[in-house]
Amino acid sequence: MVATSEGTDVLRTLREAVTASTAGRVFGEPVAEHGTIMLPVAKVAGGGGGGGGSGPAAEGQPEGSGGGFGTTARGLGVFVLKDGKVSWHPAVDVNRIVLGGQVVAVTALVVAGVLLRGRRRSHQGRRRK
């Protein structure tokens, strides 16, 4: 059995993390007010890995092993239930909008620079003739 120096069973911890990654993590607690129910939704992702080693270790050093697990969550929006109808309201990720705008601006500047260099070269070639 693999254990850390504190005596925590790494496999047990990973098993608990995987078991906790259920639909309950994706859908938040419903919020009800004035006859309207809101159900928040998130995208939850996780991953893990581990490693080990064998071979000659330096004197007084333990044999190598390790592992890790991580999760991330991002709000996607909310389902709104009102008067027997369901509607979806997506979350606006301002950071993605700003990043997308920056990518478009940089691409436009690079393309404009290439086009201007090409025009200059073609004008210089005409003047020499």
PDB file of N, CA and C in Angstrom, residues 29-109:
ATOM      1  N   GLU A  29     -26.918  23.979  -5.400  1.00  0.00           N
ATOM      2  CA  GLU A  29     -28.176  23.937  -4.649  1.00  0.00           C
ATOM      3  C   GLU A  29     -29.188  24.884  -5.296  1.00  0.00           C
ATOM      4  N   PRO A  30     -30.416  24.420  -5.548  1.00  0.00           N
ATOM      5  CA  PRO A  30     -31.432  25.305  -6.124  1.00  0.00           C
ATOM      6  C   PRO A  30     -31.759  26.462  -5.176  1.00  0.00           C
ATOM      7  N   VAL A  31     -32.008  27.616  -5.774  1.00  0.00           N
ATOM      8  CA  VAL A  31     -32.387  28.808  -5.010  1.00  0.00           C
ATOM      9  C   VAL A  31     -33.816  29.150  -5.414  1.00  0.00           C
ATOM     10  N   ALA A  32     -34.712  29.194  -4.432  1.00  0.00           N
ATOM     11  CA  ALA A  32     -36.123  29.483  -4.709  1.00  0.00           C
ATOM     12  C   ALA A  32     -36.520  30.789  -4.046  1.00  0.00           C
ATOM     13  N   GLU A  33     -37.162  31.658  -4.839  1.00  0.00           N
ATOM     14  CA  GLU A  33     -37.641  32.928  -4.300  1.00  0.00           C
ATOM     15  C   GLU A  33     -38.748  33.464  -5.205  1.00  0.00           C
ATOM     16  N   HIS A  34     -39.857  33.893  -4.613  1.00  0.00           N
ATOM     17  CA  HIS A  34     -40.988  34.497  -5.327  1.00  0.00           C
ATOM     18  C   HIS A  34     -41.497  33.612  -6.470  1.00  0.00           C
ATOM     19  N   GLY A  35     -41.571  32.321  -6.248  1.00  0.00           N
ATOM     20  CA  GLY A  35     -42.101  31.397  -7.246  1.00  0.00           C
ATOM     21  C   GLY A  35     -41.135  31.060  -8.369  1.00  0.00           C
ATOM     22  N   THR A  36     -39.905  31.486  -8.258  1.00  0.00           N
ATOM     23  CA  THR A  36     -38.888  31.199  -9.265  1.00  0.00           C
ATOM     24  C   THR A  36     -37.814  30.320  -8.639  1.00  0.00           C
ATOM     25  N   ILE A  37     -37.398  29.289  -9.389  1.00  0.00           N
ATOM     26  CA  ILE A  37     -36.324  28.408  -8.918  1.00  0.00           C
ATOM     27  C   ILE A  37     -35.141  28.572  -9.863  1.00  0.00           C
ATOM     28  N   MET A  38     -33.973  28.813  -9.294  1.00  0.00           N
ATOM     29  CA  MET A  38     -32.743  28.942 -10.081  1.00  0.00           C
ATOM     30  C   MET A  38     -31.820  27.789  -9.720  1.00  0.00           C
ATOM     31  N   LEU A  39     -31.318  27.117 -10.765  1.00  0.00           N
ATOM     32  CA  LEU A  39     -30.426  25.975 -10.595  1.00  0.00           C
ATOM     33  C   LEU A  39     -29.089  26.289 -11.267  1.00  0.00           C
ATOM     34  N   PRO A  40     -28.054  26.628 -10.468  1.00  0.00           N
ATOM     35  CA  PRO A  40     -26.755  26.949 -11.066  1.00  0.00           C
ATOM     36  C   PRO A  40     -26.070  25.705 -11.632  1.00  0.00           C
ATOM     37  N   VAL A  41     -25.338  25.892 -12.744  1.00  0.00           N
ATOM     38  CA  VAL A  41     -24.649  24.802 -13.428  1.00  0.00           C
ATOM     39  C   VAL A  41     -23.189  25.184 -13.623  1.00  0.00           C
ATOM     40  N   ALA A  42     -22.296  24.223 -13.394  1.00  0.00           N
ATOM     41  CA  ALA A  42     -20.861  24.447 -13.571  1.00  0.00           C
ATOM     42  C   ALA A  42     -20.239  23.294 -14.338  1.00  0.00           C
ATOM     43  N   LYS A  43     -19.110  23.556 -14.954  1.00  0.00           N
ATOM     44  CA  LYS A  43     -18.329  22.503 -15.605  1.00  0.00           C
ATOM     45  C   LYS A  43     -17.243  22.104 -14.619  1.00  0.00           C
ATOM     46  N   VAL A  44     -17.212  20.824 -14.267  1.00  0.00           N
ATOM     47  CA  VAL A  44     -16.242  20.320 -13.299  1.00  0.00           C
ATOM     48  C   VAL A  44     -15.351  19.307 -14.013  1.00  0.00           C
ATOM     49  N   ALA A  45     -14.050  19.457 -13.860  1.00  0.00           N
ATOM     50  CA  ALA A  45     -13.098  18.539 -14.481  1.00  0.00           C
ATOM     51  C   ALA A  45     -12.010  18.189 -13.476  1.00  0.00           C
ATOM     52  N   GLY A  46     -11.448  17.025 -13.638  1.00  0.00           N
ATOM     53  CA  GLY A  46     -10.383  16.611 -12.727  1.00  0.00           C
ATOM     54  C   GLY A  46      -9.422  15.670 -13.409  1.00  0.00           C
ATOM     55  N   GLY A  47      -8.300  15.496 -12.778  1.00  0.00           N
ATOM     56  CA  GLY A  47      -7.303  14.587 -13.313  1.00  0.00           C
ATOM     57  C   GLY A  47      -6.326  14.208 -12.224  1.00  0.00           C
ATOM     58  N   GLY A  48      -5.624  13.154 -12.450  1.00  0.00           N
ATOM     59  CA  GLY A  48      -4.665  12.705 -11.446  1.00  0.00           C
ATOM     60  C   GLY A  48      -3.538  11.935 -12.083  1.00  0.00           C
ATOM     61  N   GLY A  49      -2.568  11.666 -11.289  1.00  0.00           N
ATOM     62  CA  GLY A  49      -1.434  10.904 -11.781  1.00  0.00           C
ATOM     63  C   GLY A  49      -0.581  10.438 -10.621  1.00  0.00           C
ATOM     64  N   GLY A  50       0.324   9.578 -10.916  1.00  0.00           N
ATOM     65  CA  GLY A  50       1.200   9.068  -9.876  1.00  0.00           C
ATOM     66  C   GLY A  50       2.473   8.534 -10.477  1.00  0.00           C
ATOM     67  N   GLY A  51       3.391   8.232  -9.629  1.00  0.00           N
ATOM     68  CA  GLY A  51       4.657   7.714 -10.105  1.00  0.00           C
ATOM     69  C   GLY A  51       5.361   6.943  -9.010  1.00  0.00           C
ATOM     70  N   GLY A  52       6.394   6.299  -9.380  1.00  0.00           N
ATOM     71  CA  GLY A  52       7.166   5.532  -8.414  1.00  0.00           C
ATOM     72  C   GLY A  52       8.550   5.273  -8.969  1.00  0.00           C
ATOM     73  N   GLY A  53       9.364   4.686  -8.180  1.00  0.00           N
ATOM     74  CA  GLY A  53      10.714   4.415  -8.643  1.00  0.00           C
ATOM     75  C   GLY A  53      11.349   3.293  -7.863  1.00  0.00           C
ATOM     76  N   SER A  54      12.286   2.682  -8.494  1.00  0.00           N
ATOM     77  CA  SER A  54      13.064   1.669  -7.804  1.00  0.00           C
ATOM     78  C   SER A  54      14.477   1.735  -8.349  1.00  0.00           C
ATOM     79  N   GLY A  55      15.365   1.257  -7.601  1.00  0.00           N
ATOM     80  CA  GLY A  55      16.762   1.308  -8.006  1.00  0.00           C
ATOM     81  C   GLY A  55      17.601   1.761  -6.836  1.00  0.00           C
ATOM     82  N   PRO A  56      18.853   1.955  -7.091  1.00  0.00           N
ATOM     83  CA  PRO A  56      19.724   2.351  -5.991  1.00  0.00           C
ATOM     84  C   PRO A  56      19.389   3.759  -5.517  1.00  0.00           C
ATOM     85  N   ALA A  57      19.132   3.889  -4.246  1.00  0.00           N
ATOM     86  CA  ALA A  57      18.866   5.188  -3.632  1.00  0.00           C
ATOM     87  C   ALA A  57      20.095   5.600  -2.849  1.00  0.00           C
ATOM     88  N   ALA A  58      20.253   6.905  -2.714  1.00  0.00           N
ATOM     89  CA  ALA A  58      21.383   7.401  -1.932  1.00  0.00           C
ATOM     90  C   ALA A  58      21.243   6.923  -0.491  1.00  0.00           C
ATOM     91  N   GLU A  59      22.328   6.811   0.174  1.00  0.00           N
ATOM     92  CA  GLU A  59      22.315   6.302   1.547  1.00  0.00           C
ATOM     93  C   GLU A  59      21.423   7.181   2.426  1.00  0.00           C
ATOM     94  N   GLY A  60      20.507   6.536   3.119  1.00  0.00           N
ATOM     95  CA  GLY A  60      19.595   7.250   4.011  1.00  0.00           C
ATOM     96  C   GLY A  60      18.393   7.857   3.314  1.00  0.00           C
ATOM     97  N   GLN A  61      18.253   7.696   1.994  1.00  0.00           N
ATOM     98  CA  GLN A  61      17.145   8.264   1.248  1.00  0.00           C
ATOM     99  C   GLN A  61      16.112   7.180   0.957  1.00  0.00           C
ATOM    100  N   PRO A  62      14.811   7.492   1.101  1.00  0.00           N
ATOM    101  CA  PRO A  62      13.775   6.495   0.792  1.00  0.00           C
ATOM    102  C   PRO A  62      13.626   6.336  -0.722  1.00  0.00           C
ATOM    103  N   GLU A  63      13.011   5.229  -1.126  1.00  0.00           N
ATOM    104  CA  GLU A  63      12.715   4.982  -2.527  1.00  0.00           C
ATOM    105  C   GLU A  63      11.637   5.977  -2.957  1.00  0.00           C
ATOM    106  N   GLY A  64      11.669   6.460  -4.212  1.00  0.00           N
ATOM    107  CA  GLY A  64      10.755   7.507  -4.665  1.00  0.00           C
ATOM    108  C   GLY A  64       9.378   7.013  -5.035  1.00  0.00           C
ATOM    109  N   SER A  65       8.370   7.805  -4.749  1.00  0.00           N
ATOM    110  CA  SER A  65       7.003   7.585  -5.199  1.00  0.00           C
ATOM    111  C   SER A  65       6.234   8.875  -5.000  1.00  0.00           C
ATOM    112  N   GLY A  66       5.082   8.998  -5.624  1.00  0.00           N
ATOM    113  CA  GLY A  66       4.291  10.207  -5.455  1.00  0.00           C
ATOM    114  C   GLY A  66       3.012  10.140  -6.249  1.00  0.00           C
ATOM    115  N   GLY A  67       2.183  11.099  -6.037  1.00  0.00           N
ATOM    116  CA  GLY A  67       0.913  11.152  -6.747  1.00  0.00           C
ATOM    117  C   GLY A  67       0.251  12.491  -6.546  1.00  0.00           C
ATOM    118  N   GLY A  68      -0.756  12.747  -7.331  1.00  0.00           N
ATOM    119  CA  GLY A  68      -1.478  14.001  -7.187  1.00  0.00           C
ATOM    120  C   GLY A  68      -2.830  13.933  -7.872  1.00  0.00           C
ATOM    121  N   PHE A  69      -3.699  14.822  -7.490  1.00  0.00           N
ATOM    122  CA  PHE A  69      -5.040  14.888  -8.058  1.00  0.00           C
ATOM    123  C   PHE A  69      -5.494  16.329  -7.985  1.00  0.00           C
ATOM    124  N   GLY A  70      -6.145  16.805  -9.028  1.00  0.00           N
ATOM    125  CA  GLY A  70      -6.644  18.176  -9.023  1.00  0.00           C
ATOM    126  C   GLY A  70      -7.988  18.265  -9.705  1.00  0.00           C
ATOM    127  N   THR A  71      -8.773  19.216  -9.292  1.00  0.00           N
ATOM    128  CA  THR A  71     -10.064  19.478  -9.927  1.00  0.00           C
ATOM    129  C   THR A  71     -10.191  20.961 -10.194  1.00  0.00           C
ATOM    130  N   THR A  72     -11.041  21.289 -11.141  1.00  0.00           N
ATOM    131  CA  THR A  72     -11.341  22.680 -11.435  1.00  0.00           C
ATOM    132  C   THR A  72     -12.823  22.785 -11.766  1.00  0.00           C
ATOM    133  N   ALA A  73     -13.396  23.925 -11.501  1.00  0.00           N
ATOM    134  CA  ALA A  73     -14.813  24.149 -11.798  1.00  0.00           C
ATOM    135  C   ALA A  73     -14.987  25.556 -12.357  1.00  0.00           C
ATOM    136  N   ARG A  74     -15.906  25.690 -13.311  1.00  0.00           N
ATOM    137  CA  ARG A  74     -16.190  26.984 -13.916  1.00  0.00           C
ATOM    138  C   ARG A  74     -17.696  27.105 -14.084  1.00  0.00           C
ATOM    139  N   GLY A  75     -18.264  28.196 -13.610  1.00  0.00           N
ATOM    140  CA  GLY A  75     -19.697  28.415 -13.735  1.00  0.00           C
ATOM    141  C   GLY A  75     -20.103  28.584 -15.191  1.00  0.00           C
ATOM    142  N   LEU A  76     -21.129  27.852 -15.615  1.00  0.00           N
ATOM    143  CA  LEU A  76     -21.602  27.942 -16.994  1.00  0.00           C
ATOM    144  C   LEU A  76     -22.852  28.795 -17.137  1.00  0.00           C
ATOM    145  N   GLY A  77     -23.678  28.795 -16.118  1.00  0.00           N
ATOM    146  CA  GLY A  77     -24.920  29.552 -16.195  1.00  0.00           C
ATOM    147  C   GLY A  77     -25.918  29.046 -15.181  1.00  0.00           C
ATOM    148  N   VAL A  78     -27.182  29.354 -15.447  1.00  0.00           N
ATOM    149  CA  VAL A  78     -28.232  28.969 -14.514  1.00  0.00           C
ATOM    150  C   VAL A  78     -29.507  28.623 -15.290  1.00  0.00           C
ATOM    151  N   PHE A  79     -30.159  27.537 -14.867  1.00  0.00           N
ATOM    152  CA  PHE A  79     -31.492  27.228 -15.357  1.00  0.00           C
ATOM    153  C   PHE A  79     -32.481  27.969 -14.479  1.00  0.00           C
ATOM    154  N   VAL A  80     -33.444  28.642 -15.101  1.00  0.00           N
ATOM    155  CA  VAL A  80     -34.468  29.368 -14.353  1.00  0.00           C
ATOM    156  C   VAL A  80     -35.811  28.710 -14.639  1.00  0.00           C
ATOM    157  N   LEU A  81     -36.490  28.254 -13.577  1.00  0.00           N
ATOM    158  CA  LEU A  81     -37.800  27.632 -13.686  1.00  0.00           C
ATOM    159  C   LEU A  81     -38.825  28.619 -13.138  1.00  0.00           C
ATOM    160  N   LYS A  82     -39.707  29.123 -14.012  1.00  0.00           N
ATOM    161  CA  LYS A  82     -40.699  30.107 -13.594  1.00  0.00           C
ATOM    162  C   LYS A  82     -41.987  29.880 -14.376  1.00  0.00           C
ATOM    163  N   ASP A  83     -43.081  29.816 -13.684  1.00  0.00           N
ATOM    164  CA  ASP A  83     -44.401  29.631 -14.281  1.00  0.00           C
ATOM    165  C   ASP A  83     -44.449  28.389 -15.174  1.00  0.00           C
ATOM    166  N   GLY A  84     -43.810  27.314 -14.757  1.00  0.00           N
ATOM    167  CA  GLY A  84     -43.830  26.065 -15.491  1.00  0.00           C
ATOM    168  C   GLY A  84     -42.942  26.038 -16.726  1.00  0.00           C
ATOM    169  N   LYS A  85     -42.152  27.075 -16.931  1.00  0.00           N
ATOM    170  CA  LYS A  85     -41.252  27.139 -18.086  1.00  0.00           C
ATOM    171  C   LYS A  85     -39.805  27.170 -17.606  1.00  0.00           C
ATOM    172  N   VAL A  86     -38.922  26.570 -18.416  1.00  0.00           N
ATOM    173  CA  VAL A  86     -37.496  26.527 -18.096  1.00  0.00           C
ATOM    174  C   VAL A  86     -36.730  27.355 -19.123  1.00  0.00           C
ATOM    175  N   SER A  87     -35.850  28.203 -18.635  1.00  0.00           N
ATOM    176  CA  SER A  87     -34.993  28.968 -19.548  1.00  0.00           C
ATOM    177  C   SER A  87     -33.540  28.866 -19.075  1.00  0.00           C
ATOM    178  N   TRP A  88     -32.630  29.039 -20.020  1.00  0.00           N
ATOM    179  CA  TRP A  88     -31.194  28.950 -19.738  1.00  0.00           C
ATOM    180  C   TRP A  88     -30.587  30.343 -19.837  1.00  0.00           C
ATOM    181  N   HIS A  89     -29.823  30.728 -18.835  1.00  0.00           N
ATOM    182  CA  HIS A  89     -29.123  32.006 -18.820  1.00  0.00           C
ATOM    183  C   HIS A  89     -27.633  31.721 -18.652  1.00  0.00           C
ATOM    184  N   PRO A  90     -26.868  31.842 -19.756  1.00  0.00           N
ATOM    185  CA  PRO A  90     -25.439  31.522 -19.662  1.00  0.00           C
ATOM    186  C   PRO A  90     -24.676  32.565 -18.851  1.00  0.00           C
ATOM    187  N   ALA A  91     -23.625  32.120 -18.200  1.00  0.00           N
ATOM    188  CA  ALA A  91     -22.745  33.029 -17.479  1.00  0.00           C
ATOM    189  C   ALA A  91     -21.832  33.714 -18.486  1.00  0.00           C
ATOM    190  N   VAL A  92     -21.569  34.979 -18.283  1.00  0.00           N
ATOM    191  CA  VAL A  92     -20.689  35.733 -19.163  1.00  0.00           C
ATOM    192  C   VAL A  92     -19.294  35.733 -18.544  1.00  0.00           C
ATOM    193  N   ASP A  93     -18.339  35.162 -19.285  1.00  0.00           N
ATOM    194  CA  ASP A  93     -16.961  35.113 -18.818  1.00  0.00           C
ATOM    195  C   ASP A  93     -16.213  36.287 -19.447  1.00  0.00           C
ATOM    196  N   VAL A  94     -16.129  37.394 -18.715  1.00  0.00           N
ATOM    197  CA  VAL A  94     -15.508  38.613 -19.227  1.00  0.00           C
ATOM    198  C   VAL A  94     -14.041  38.375 -19.567  1.00  0.00           C
ATOM    199  N   ASN A  95     -13.364  37.546 -18.791  1.00  0.00           N
ATOM    200  CA  ASN A  95     -11.955  37.273 -19.065  1.00  0.00           C
ATOM    201  C   ASN A  95     -11.764  36.640 -20.434  1.00  0.00           C
ATOM    202  N   ARG A  96     -12.640  35.724 -20.811  1.00  0.00           N
ATOM    203  CA  ARG A  96     -12.545  35.100 -22.136  1.00  0.00           C
ATOM    204  C   ARG A  96     -12.837  36.115 -23.236  1.00  0.00           C
ATOM    205  N   ILE A  97     -13.777  37.000 -23.015  1.00  0.00           N
ATOM    206  CA  ILE A  97     -14.106  38.021 -24.007  1.00  0.00           C
ATOM    207  C   ILE A  97     -12.906  38.940 -24.227  1.00  0.00           C
ATOM    208  N   VAL A  98     -12.285  39.384 -23.139  1.00  0.00           N
ATOM    209  CA  VAL A  98     -11.117  40.262 -23.233  1.00  0.00           C
ATOM    210  C   VAL A  98      -9.967  39.538 -23.925  1.00  0.00           C
ATOM    211  N   LEU A  99      -9.712  38.297 -23.552  1.00  0.00           N
ATOM    212  CA  LEU A  99      -8.637  37.522 -24.172  1.00  0.00           C
ATOM    213  C   LEU A  99      -8.896  37.341 -25.668  1.00  0.00           C
ATOM    214  N   GLY A 100     -10.130  37.041 -26.041  1.00  0.00           N
ATOM    215  CA  GLY A 100     -10.475  36.904 -27.452  1.00  0.00           C
ATOM    216  C   GLY A 100     -10.243  38.200 -28.216  1.00  0.00           C
ATOM    217  N   GLY A 101     -10.604  39.326 -27.623  1.00  0.00           N
ATOM    218  CA  GLY A 101     -10.365  40.623 -28.250  1.00  0.00           C
ATOM    219  C   GLY A 101      -8.880  40.899 -28.437  1.00  0.00           C
ATOM    220  N   GLN A 102      -8.076  40.525 -27.459  1.00  0.00           N
ATOM    221  CA  GLN A 102      -6.636  40.727 -27.559  1.00  0.00           C
ATOM    222  C   GLN A 102      -6.044  39.866 -28.670  1.00  0.00           C
ATOM    223  N   VAL A 103      -6.497  38.630 -28.790  1.00  0.00           N
ATOM    224  CA  VAL A 103      -5.997  37.744 -29.850  1.00  0.00           C
ATOM    225  C   VAL A 103      -6.349  38.314 -31.217  1.00  0.00           C
ATOM    226  N   VAL A 104      -7.565  38.808 -31.378  1.00  0.00           N
ATOM    227  CA  VAL A 104      -7.982  39.394 -32.653  1.00  0.00           C
ATOM    228  C   VAL A 104      -7.147  40.638 -32.961  1.00  0.00           C
ATOM    229  N   ALA A 105      -6.906  41.492 -31.964  1.00  0.00           N
ATOM    230  CA  ALA A 105      -6.129  42.715 -32.171  1.00  0.00           C
ATOM    231  C   ALA A 105      -4.691  42.395 -32.574  1.00  0.00           C
ATOM    232  N   VAL A 106      -4.059  41.459 -31.895  1.00  0.00           N
ATOM    233  CA  VAL A 106      -2.682  41.087 -32.225  1.00  0.00           C
ATOM    234  C   VAL A 106      -2.614  40.495 -33.625  1.00  0.00           C
ATOM    235  N   THR A 107      -3.555  39.644 -33.971  1.00  0.00           N
ATOM    236  CA  THR A 107      -3.585  39.051 -35.311  1.00  0.00           C
ATOM    237  C   THR A 107      -3.752  40.132 -36.374  1.00  0.00           C
ATOM    238  N   ALA A 108      -4.634  41.092 -36.136  1.00  0.00           N
ATOM    239  CA  ALA A 108      -4.846  42.185 -37.089  1.00  0.00           C
ATOM    240  C   ALA A 108      -3.582  43.018 -37.253  1.00  0.00           C
ATOM    241  N   LEU A 109      -2.867  43.284 -36.158  1.00  0.00           N
ATOM    242  CA  LEU A 109      -1.624  44.058 -36.249  1.00  0.00           C
ATOM    243  C   LEU A 109      -0.559  43.304 -37.038  1.00  0.00           C
TER     244      LEU A 109
END
